[in-house]
CSV table of C-alpha atoms in Angstrom, one decimal:
chain,number,residue,atom,x,y,z
A,13,MET,CA,-0.2,-0.1,-0.2
A,14,VAL,CA,0.8,3.5,-0.4
A,15,ARG,CA,2.7,4.8,2.7
A,16,ALA,CA,2.3,7.9,4.6
A,17,HIS,CA,6.0,9.3,4.2
A,18,LEU,CA,4.8,10.9,0.7
A,19,LEU,CA,4.3,13.6,3.1
A,20,TRP,CA,8.1,13.8,3.4
A,21,ARG,CA,8.4,14.0,-0.3
A,22,ALA,CA,6.3,17.1,-0.3
A,23,SER,CA,7.9,18.8,2.6
A,24,ARG,CA,11.1,18.6,0.9
A,25,ALA,CA,9.4,19.8,-2.3
A,26,LEU,CA,10.7,17.3,-4.5
A,27,PRO,CA,9.5,18.2,-8.2
A,28,LEU,CA,7.0,15.4,-8.7
A,29,ALA,CA,3.4,16.6,-8.6
A,30,LEU,CA,1.4,14.5,-6.5
A,31,SER,CA,-2.1,16.1,-7.1
A,32,VAL,CA,-4.7,14.8,-9.5
A,33,ALA,CA,-7.7,16.7,-11.0
A,34,LEU,CA,-10.8,15.1,-9.6
A,35,ALA,CA,-13.1,17.0,-11.9
A,36,ALA,CA,-11.1,16.7,-15.1
A,37,CYS,CA,-9.7,13.2,-14.4
A,38,ALA,CA,-7.9,13.2,-17.8
A,39,SER,CA,-5.1,15.3,-17.3
A,40,ALA,CA,-2.0,14.4,-19.1
A,41,PRO,CA,1.2,13.7,-16.9
A,42,SER,CA,3.4,16.4,-15.6
A,43,ALA,CA,7.0,16.8,-16.9
A,44,PRO,CA,9.5,14.1,-15.5
A,45,PRO,CA,10.8,15.1,-12.1
A,46,THR,CA,14.6,15.3,-11.7
A,47,ALA,CA,16.3,12.4,-10.1
A,48,LEU,CA,17.3,12.6,-6.4
A,49,PRO,CA,20.5,14.8,-6.1
A,50,SER,CA,22.4,12.1,-4.2
A,51,ARG,CA,21.7,9.6,-6.5
A,52,SER,CA,22.9,11.7,-9.8
A,53,ALA,CA,25.5,9.1,-10.7
A,54,VAL,CA,23.8,5.9,-9.8
A,55,ARG,CA,22.2,4.2,-12.6
A,56,PRO,CA,21.1,0.7,-13.4
A,57,ALA,CA,23.8,-1.9,-14.6
A,58,VAL,CA,21.4,-3.1,-16.9
A,59,ALA,CA,18.3,-1.0,-17.8
A,60,ILE,CA,15.1,-2.8,-18.2
A,61,VAL,CA,13.8,-1.4,-21.1
A,62,SER,CA,10.3,0.0,-20.9
A,63,PRO,CA,7.9,0.0,-24.4
A,64,THR,CA,6.2,2.9,-25.2
A,65,PRO,CA,2.7,1.8,-24.6
A,66,ARG,CA,0.3,3.3,-27.4
A,67,LEU,CA,-2.0,5.8,-25.9
A,68,VAL,CA,-5.4,5.2,-26.0
A,69,ALA,CA,-9.0,7.0,-26.2
A,70,SER,CA,-9.9,8.8,-23.2
A,71,ALA,CA,-11.1,6.4,-20.3
A,72,SER,CA,-14.5,8.5,-20.7
A,73,VAL,CA,-15.3,6.6,-23.9
A,74,ALA,CA,-15.5,3.1,-24.3
A,75,PRO,CA,-13.1,2.0,-26.9
A,76,GLU,CA,-13.7,-0.9,-29.2
A,77,THR,CA,-11.1,-3.4,-28.3
A,78,VAL,CA,-10.7,-6.3,-30.5
A,79,ASP,CA,-8.4,-8.3,-27.8
A,80,LEU,CA,-8.0,-6.7,-24.5
A,81,TRP,CA,-6.1,-9.1,-23.2
A,82,GLN,CA,-3.4,-8.8,-25.7
A,83,GLU,CA,-3.3,-5.3,-25.5
A,84,LEU,CA,-2.7,-5.7,-22.1
A,85,ARG,CA,0.2,-8.1,-22.8
A,86,GLY,CA,1.7,-5.8,-25.5
A,87,SER,CA,2.0,-3.2,-22.8
A,88,PHE,CA,4.0,-5.6,-20.4
A,89,ALA,CA,7.4,-4.3,-19.8
A,90,ILE,CA,9.3,-6.1,-16.8
A,91,ALA,CA,9.8,-9.9,-17.8
A,92,ASP,CA,8.3,-13.2,-18.5
A,93,CYS,CA,7.0,-16.2,-16.6
A,94,GLU,CA,10.5,-18.1,-16.5
A,95,ALA,CA,12.3,-15.2,-14.8
A,96,ASP,CA,11.8,-16.4,-11.2
A,97,PRO,CA,10.4,-19.5,-9.8
A,98,ALA,CA,8.6,-17.5,-7.0
A,99,VAL,CA,6.7,-15.7,-9.6
A,100,GLN,CA,5.3,-19.0,-10.7
A,101,VAL,CA,4.7,-20.2,-7.3
A,102,TRP,CA,2.0,-17.3,-6.7
A,103,ALA,CA,0.9,-17.6,-9.9
A,104,ARG,CA,-0.6,-21.2,-9.3
A,105,ARG,CA,-1.8,-19.9,-6.0
A,106,PHE,CA,-3.8,-17.2,-7.5
A,107,THR,CA,-5.1,-20.0,-10.0
A,108,ARG,CA,-5.4,-23.0,-7.8
A,109,ASN,CA,-9.2,-22.6,-8.0
A,110,PRO,CA,-9.8,-22.0,-11.8
A,111,GLU,CA,-13.4,-21.6,-11.7
A,112,ARG,CA,-13.5,-19.0,-8.6
A,113,PHE,CA,-10.4,-17.0,-10.4
A,114,GLU,CA,-12.4,-16.8,-13.7
A,115,SER,CA,-15.5,-15.7,-11.7
A,116,LYS,CA,-13.4,-13.3,-9.6
A,117,LEU,CA,-11.6,-11.7,-12.6
A,118,ARG,CA,-15.1,-11.4,-14.5
A,119,ALA,CA,-16.4,-9.3,-11.9
A,120,VAL,CA,-13.6,-7.0,-11.6
A,121,LEU,CA,-12.7,-6.8,-15.7
A,122,PRO,CA,-14.5,-3.6,-16.3
A,123,ARG,CA,-12.5,-1.9,-13.6
A,124,LEU,CA,-9.3,-3.5,-15.0
A,125,VAL,CA,-9.7,-2.5,-18.4
A,126,TYR,CA,-10.4,1.0,-17.3
A,127,VAL,CA,-7.3,1.3,-15.1
A,128,GLN,CA,-5.1,-0.2,-18.0
A,129,GLN,CA,-6.3,2.8,-20.4
A,130,ILE,CA,-5.3,5.2,-17.8
A,131,ALA,CA,-1.9,3.5,-17.2
A,132,ALA,CA,-1.4,4.0,-21.0
A,133,GLN,CA,-1.9,7.6,-20.8
A,134,TYR,CA,0.9,8.0,-18.2
A,135,GLN,CA,3.1,5.2,-20.3
A,136,VAL,CA,2.9,3.0,-17.4
A,137,PRO,CA,3.3,-0.6,-18.1
A,138,GLY,CA,0.3,-3.1,-18.2
A,139,GLU,CA,1.6,-4.8,-14.8
A,140,PHE,CA,0.5,-2.1,-13.1
A,141,ALA,CA,-2.8,-2.0,-14.2
A,142,LEU,CA,-3.0,-5.5,-12.3
A,143,LEU,CA,-1.6,-3.6,-8.9
A,144,PRO,CA,-5.0,-3.4,-7.6
A,145,TRP,CA,-5.3,-7.2,-7.7
A,146,VAL,CA,-2.6,-7.7,-5.3
A,147,GLU,CA,-3.8,-4.8,-3.1
A,148,SER,CA,-7.4,-5.6,-2.8
A,149,HIS,CA,-8.5,-8.0,-5.7
A,150,PHE,CA,-10.1,-4.6,-7.1
A,151,GLU,CA,-12.5,-4.3,-4.5
A,152,PRO,CA,-13.4,-0.7,-3.2
A,153,VAL,CA,-12.4,-1.4,0.4
A,154,ARG,CA,-14.0,1.2,2.8
A,155,GLY,CA,-10.9,1.7,5.3
A,156,ARG,CA,-11.6,2.3,8.8
A,157,ARG,CA,-10.3,5.4,10.4
A,158,GLY,CA,-6.7,5.9,9.7
A,159,ARG,CA,-6.6,2.9,7.6
A,160,PRO,CA,-5.8,2.3,4.1
A,161,ALA,CA,-9.0,2.3,1.6
A,162,GLY,CA,-9.9,2.0,-2.0
A,163,MET,CA,-8.6,-0.8,-4.6
A,164,TRP,CA,-5.2,1.0,-4.2
A,165,GLN,CA,-5.2,0.7,-0.3
A,166,ILE,CA,-4.2,4.1,-0.1
A,167,MET,CA,-3.6,5.7,3.4
A,168,PRO,CA,-5.8,8.8,4.6
A,169,ARG,CA,-3.1,11.3,4.8
A,170,THR,CA,-1.1,9.9,1.6
A,171,ALA,CA,-4.3,10.5,-0.2
A,172,GLY,CA,-4.1,14.1,0.4
A,173,ALA,CA,-0.5,14.6,-0.7
A,174,MET,CA,-1.8,13.0,-3.8
A,175,GLY,CA,-4.7,15.5,-4.1
A,176,LEU,CA,-7.4,13.1,-3.2
A,177,ARG,CA,-10.3,14.3,-1.3
A,178,VAL,CA,-11.1,12.5,2.0
A,179,ASP,CA,-13.9,13.3,4.3
A,180,GLY,CA,-17.3,12.5,5.8
A,181,HIS,CA,-18.9,13.0,2.9
A,182,TYR,CA,-16.6,11.7,0.1
A,183,ASP,CA,-13.2,9.6,-0.2
A,184,GLY,CA,-11.5,10.1,-3.2
A,185,ARG,CA,-9.1,6.8,-2.5
A,186,LEU,CA,-12.8,5.0,-3.7
A,187,ASP,CA,-13.1,7.2,-6.8
A,188,VAL,CA,-11.8,4.8,-9.6
A,189,PRO,CA,-10.9,7.5,-11.8
A,190,ALA,CA,-9.2,10.0,-9.3
A,191,ALA,CA,-7.4,7.6,-7.5
A,192,ALA,CA,-6.0,5.6,-11.0
A,193,HIS,CA,-5.1,9.0,-12.0
A,194,ALA,CA,-3.1,9.4,-8.9
A,195,VAL,CA,-1.7,6.2,-8.7
A,196,MET,CA,-0.4,6.2,-12.2
A,197,LYS,CA,1.2,9.7,-12.0
A,198,LEU,CA,2.8,8.5,-8.7
A,199,LEU,CA,4.4,5.6,-10.3
A,200,ARG,CA,5.2,7.3,-13.6
A,201,GLY,CA,7.3,9.6,-11.1
A,202,TYR,CA,9.1,6.7,-9.2
A,203,HIS,CA,10.1,5.5,-12.6
A,204,ASP,CA,11.6,8.8,-13.7
A,205,GLN,CA,13.3,9.1,-10.5
A,206,PHE,CA,14.7,5.3,-9.9
A,207,ASP,CA,14.8,4.4,-13.8
A,208,ASP,CA,13.5,0.8,-12.9
A,209,TRP,CA,10.0,-0.4,-12.8
A,210,ARG,CA,10.8,-3.1,-10.1
A,211,VAL,CA,12.1,-0.4,-7.9
A,212,ALA,CA,9.0,1.8,-8.5
A,213,ASP,CA,6.8,-0.8,-7.4
A,214,TYR,CA,9.0,-1.0,-4.0
A,215,ALA,CA,8.6,2.7,-3.7
A,216,TYR,CA,4.6,2.0,-4.1
A,217,ASN,CA,4.7,-0.3,-1.0
A,218,SER,CA,7.5,0.8,1.1
A,219,GLY,CA,7.7,4.4,0.3
A,220,GLU,CA,9.9,6.9,-1.7
A,221,PHE,CA,11.8,7.8,1.1
A,222,ALA,CA,13.1,4.5,2.4
A,223,THR,CA,13.5,3.3,-1.1
A,224,ALA,CA,15.9,6.5,-2.1
A,225,ARG,CA,18.0,5.7,1.1
A,226,LEU,CA,18.2,1.8,0.4
A,227,LEU,CA,19.5,2.9,-3.3
A,228,ASP,CA,21.9,5.5,-2.1
A,229,LYS,CA,23.5,2.8,0.1
A,230,HIS,CA,23.5,-0.4,-2.3
A,231,GLY,CA,23.1,1.2,-5.4
A,232,SER,CA,20.5,0.5,-8.4
A,233,PRO,CA,19.8,-3.3,-9.0
A,234,PRO,CA,20.9,-4.9,-12.3
A,235,ALA,CA,18.4,-6.5,-14.5
A,236,THR,CA,19.0,-9.9,-13.0
A,237,PRO,CA,17.7,-11.3,-11.0
A,238,LEU,CA,14.3,-10.3,-11.6
A,239,ILE,CA,13.6,-9.7,-8.1
A,240,PRO,CA,16.2,-7.4,-6.8
A,241,ALA,CA,18.6,-8.6,-4.4
A,242,LEU,CA,18.2,-5.6,-2.2
A,243,PRO,CA,17.3,-5.8,1.7
A,244,VAL,CA,13.9,-4.9,1.6
A,245,ARG,CA,10.9,-6.1,3.9
A,246,ALA,CA,10.0,-9.6,3.1
A,247,VAL,CA,6.2,-8.3,2.4
A,248,THR,CA,7.9,-5.6,0.2
A,249,ARG,CA,9.5,-8.4,-2.0
A,250,GLN,CA,6.5,-10.2,-2.1
A,251,HIS,CA,4.3,-7.5,-3.4
A,252,LEU,CA,6.6,-7.5,-6.6
A,253,VAL,CA,6.4,-11.1,-6.9
A,254,LYS,CA,2.8,-11.0,-6.7
A,255,LEU,CA,2.2,-8.3,-9.3
A,256,LEU,CA,4.5,-10.1,-11.9
A,257,ALA,CA,2.6,-13.5,-11.0
A,258,ILE,CA,-0.6,-12.1,-11.8
A,259,ALA,CA,0.8,-10.7,-14.9
A,260,CYS,CA,2.4,-14.1,-15.7
A,261,VAL,CA,-1.1,-15.7,-15.8
A,262,VAL,CA,-2.2,-13.1,-18.3
A,263,ARG,CA,0.6,-13.8,-20.4
A,264,GLU,CA,0.1,-17.9,-20.2
A,265,PRO,CA,-3.5,-18.6,-19.1
A,266,GLU,CA,-3.4,-21.8,-20.6
A,267,ARG,CA,-0.6,-23.1,-18.6
A,268,PHE,CA,-2.4,-22.5,-15.7
A,269,GLY,CA,-5.7,-24.0,-16.8
A,270,VAL,CA,-7.7,-20.9,-17.0
A,271,THR,CA,-9.6,-18.9,-19.6
A,272,LEU,CA,-9.7,-15.1,-19.1
A,273,PRO,CA,-13.0,-13.5,-19.9
A,274,THR,CA,-14.1,-11.0,-22.3
A,275,LEU,CA,-15.7,-7.8,-22.1
A,276,SER,CA,-18.3,-6.5,-24.4
A,277,ARG,CA,-18.4,-2.9,-25.5
A,278,GLU,CA,-21.6,-2.2,-23.3
A,279,GLN,CA,-19.5,-3.3,-20.1
A,280,HIS,CA,-17.0,-0.7,-20.6
A,281,LEU,CA,-17.0,1.8,-17.8
A,282,VAL,CA,-17.2,5.4,-19.0
A,283,GLN,CA,-17.5,8.8,-17.1
A,284,VAL,CA,-21.0,10.5,-17.1
A,285,PRO,CA,-21.2,14.3,-16.5
A,286,ILE,CA,-23.5,15.2,-13.6
A,287,ASN,CA,-24.4,18.9,-13.3
A,288,HIS,CA,-26.7,18.8,-10.1
A,289,SER,CA,-26.9,16.6,-6.8
A,290,MET,CA,-29.5,13.9,-6.6
A,291,PRO,CA,-30.4,11.0,-4.4
A,292,MET,CA,-28.5,7.5,-5.2
A,293,SER,CA,-31.6,5.9,-5.7
A,294,LEU,CA,-32.6,8.4,-8.4
A,295,ALA,CA,-29.3,8.3,-10.2
A,296,ALA,CA,-29.8,4.1,-10.1
A,297,ASP,CA,-33.4,4.6,-11.7
A,298,GLN,CA,-32.0,7.1,-14.3
A,299,ALA,CA,-29.3,4.6,-15.3
A,300,GLY,CA,-31.6,1.6,-15.3
A,301,MET,CA,-29.4,-0.3,-12.7
A,302,SER,CA,-29.7,-1.4,-8.9
A,303,VAL,CA,-28.5,1.1,-6.1
A,304,GLU,CA,-26.1,-1.3,-5.1
A,305,ALA,CA,-24.4,-1.6,-8.4
A,306,LEU,CA,-24.3,2.2,-8.7
A,307,LYS,CA,-22.8,2.4,-5.3
A,308,THR,CA,-20.0,-0.2,-5.8
A,309,LEU,CA,-18.9,1.6,-9.0
A,310,ASN,CA,-18.9,5.1,-7.1
A,311,ALA,CA,-17.7,3.9,-3.6
A,312,ALA,CA,-16.5,7.4,-3.0
A,313,PHE,CA,-19.7,8.8,-2.1
A,314,ARG,CA,-20.1,8.1,1.6
A,315,GLY,CA,-23.7,8.7,2.2
A,316,SER,CA,-26.9,8.0,-0.2
A,317,VAL,CA,-26.5,11.2,-2.4
A,318,VAL,CA,-24.7,11.7,-5.5
A,319,ASP,CA,-22.9,15.1,-4.5
A,320,ALA,CA,-22.0,17.3,-7.5
A,321,GLY,CA,-20.2,19.4,-5.2
A,322,VAL,CA,-17.3,17.2,-4.9
A,323,THR,CA,-17.2,15.4,-8.5
A,324,SER,CA,-18.5,16.2,-11.8
A,325,TYR,CA,-19.2,12.8,-12.8
A,326,LEU,CA,-20.6,9.2,-12.4
A,327,LEU,CA,-18.8,5.8,-13.6
A,328,LEU,CA,-21.3,3.8,-15.3
A,329,PRO,CA,-21.0,1.0,-17.6
A,330,ALA,CA,-21.5,2.2,-21.4
A,331,LYS,CA,-24.9,1.0,-21.6
A,332,HIS,CA,-26.2,2.3,-18.6
A,333,ALA,CA,-24.4,5.8,-19.4
A,334,ARG,CA,-26.5,6.1,-22.6
A,335,GLN,CA,-29.8,5.6,-20.6
A,336,PHE,CA,-28.6,8.1,-18.0
A,337,ARG,CA,-27.7,10.5,-20.5
A,338,ALA,CA,-31.1,10.2,-21.9
A,339,ALA,CA,-33.1,10.3,-18.8
A,340,THR,CA,-31.0,13.7,-17.5
A,341,SER,CA,-31.0,15.6,-21.0
A,342,ASP,CA,-34.8,16.2,-21.3
A,343,ASP,CA,-37.0,15.7,-18.5
A,344,GLY,CA,-34.6,15.0,-15.4
A,345,ASP,CA,-35.6,17.9,-13.7
A,346,ALA,CA,-39.4,16.4,-13.6
A,347,ARG,CA,-38.0,13.2,-12.8
A,348,GLU,CA,-36.2,14.3,-9.9
A,349,ALA,CA,-39.0,16.5,-8.6
A,350,ALA,CA,-41.1,13.4,-8.8
A,351,HIS,CA,-38.6,11.2,-7.2
A,352,VAL,CA,-38.1,13.2,-4.2
A,353,ALA,CA,-41.5,13.9,-3.7
A,354,GLU,CA,-42.5,10.3,-3.5
A,355,THR,CA,-39.6,9.3,-1.5
A,356,SER,CA,-40.3,12.1,1.0
A,357,ALA,CA,-43.6,10.3,1.8
A,358,SER,CA,-42.0,7.4,3.1
A,359,PRO,CA,-40.4,7.9,6.7
A,360,ALA,CA,-36.8,6.8,5.9
A,361,PRO,CA,-35.8,8.8,2.9
A,362,GLU,CA,-36.2,12.0,4.8
A,363,ARG,CA,-32.5,12.3,5.0
A,364,VAL,CA,-32.1,12.0,1.2
A,365,ALA,CA,-34.6,14.6,0.4
A,366,ASP,CA,-33.1,17.0,3.1
A,367,ALA,CA,-29.4,16.3,1.3
A,368,VAL,CA,-30.9,17.3,-2.1
A,369,SER,CA,-32.4,20.4,-0.8
A,370,ARG,CA,-29.1,21.4,0.5
A,371,PRO,CA,-26.9,24.1,-1.0
A,372,ILE,CA,-24.6,22.6,-3.6
A,373,GLY,CA,-22.9,25.6,-4.2
A,374,LEU,CA,-20.1,24.8,-1.6
A,375,ARG,CA,-16.4,24.4,-3.0
A,376,THR,CA,-13.5,23.0,-1.3
A,377,HIS,CA,-10.1,23.1,-2.1
A,378,THR,CA,-7.5,20.3,-1.0
A,379,VAL,CA,-4.0,22.0,0.1
A,380,ARG,CA,-1.0,20.8,-1.9
A,381,SER,CA,2.8,21.4,-0.9
A,382,GLY,CA,3.9,25.0,-1.5
A,383,ASP,CA,0.2,26.1,-1.2
A,384,ASN,CA,-0.5,29.5,0.6
A,385,LEU,CA,-3.5,31.2,1.2
A,386,TRP,CA,-3.0,34.0,-1.3
A,387,GLN,CA,-2.4,31.7,-4.0
A,388,ILE,CA,-5.7,29.8,-3.2
A,389,ALA,CA,-7.4,33.3,-2.6
A,390,ARG,CA,-6.7,34.3,-6.0
A,391,HIS,CA,-7.3,31.0,-7.8
A,392,TYR,CA,-11.0,31.1,-6.2
A,393,SER,CA,-11.5,35.1,-6.8
A,394,VAL,CA,-12.3,35.4,-2.9
A,395,ASP,CA,-10.8,37.4,0.0
A,396,ILE,CA,-7.9,36.0,2.2
A,397,SER,CA,-10.2,37.1,5.5
A,398,ALA,CA,-13.2,35.1,3.9
A,399,LEU,CA,-11.0,32.0,3.6
A,400,LEU,CA,-10.0,32.4,7.2
A,401,ARG,CA,-13.7,33.1,8.5
A,402,TRP,CA,-15.2,30.0,6.6
A,403,ASN,CA,-12.3,27.8,7.7
A,404,LYS,CA,-11.9,29.3,11.2
A,405,LEU,CA,-8.0,29.7,11.0
A,406,GLU,CA,-6.1,31.9,13.3
A,407,LYS,CA,-2.9,31.9,11.2
A,408,ASN,CA,-1.6,31.5,8.0
A,409,ALA,CA,-0.4,27.9,8.2
A,410,LEU,CA,-1.6,25.4,5.9
A,411,GLN,CA,-1.1,21.5,5.9
A,412,PRO,CA,-0.6,19.4,2.8
A,413,GLY,CA,-4.2,17.4,2.7
A,414,GLN,CA,-6.0,19.7,4.5
A,415,VAL,CA,-9.5,20.8,3.2
A,416,LEU,CA,-10.4,24.4,2.9
A,417,LYS,CA,-13.7,25.7,2.2
A,418,VAL,CA,-13.4,28.3,-0.6
A,419,SER,CA,-17.0,29.3,-1.2
A,420,ALA,CA,-19.6,30.5,1.4
A,421,ASN,CA,-22.1,27.7,2.5
């Protein structure tokens, strides 16, 4: 999982930008950061050549994919199944029950394909599109207080440094597009810094600071052995082994007695713009899907309301996205009024109606390293005195990850 000492990186003002635009969710990667000064002369003895993955269409549009697995294999960059015996051991563990493995993979395939599209945008190898399998089996894990969450298993404080909003109403770690962009941008930066995708995985698991110190002391690892002979924790080494093991299964599924599932165009995930808040039940009705299915794909909303004040989109299968657009383009307002009137008549949904009627103009800003009140006030065209008042700040001191109100209630 991503460790909280990304905050060290922010405090040292290293050039890699960790923020992700939640509303846009399709920004291009930032310019490659400069390597750590103390490692300027340390380069891998044998570089692992990374192919340049073909950039694909924006993840907001469902692409026509002839063979999505072949596309994924074509973007692999680290090694094959024969490179280390431990990789095959874990590949067989993953597939020891072929039917269960295939069923699980079929259930998470839309998210896997979506993540792979974003990985390609940042020129991150396809192995890392499988990273959520290692972390959570692509499940939108809701973290308890102070614990990691989301299919990437991101710590709360780390999320702030990555530009992901986490509060009582919304958890950006469970926002599939936002978190995927943040993680891929992070991994791209790790590779630009360490020149080795294996080391980038180590940094993801154990932290940039610990990894930089390790390489300062021992130097960059050669291409062989595949699993670098560096004195890392067993869990960090195993993290890389597991990642390469699931990639091995994708490379040679027949070797492990499994059949990889297919994904129709209708099942591809797309982002659908939303322009106003609504009850989750109404959104599900307009999309023609169950509330449970909608919540699973949009697990970042912690309540029963789709809050347009914190994000500008829903993630839906292409088929349901078309239905949602059609329902909201013509008579959406009338449908919503009827829905709210209907649900307000029953005892339980009063809180939903209240949530819909609350102001949705409240805007927030997640503080990033280097931010100050003057910059934030200028960006949002507000007075510094208003920022101080809205956020009950007594001094001009901000912390990365802090969420500020930048508009009146």
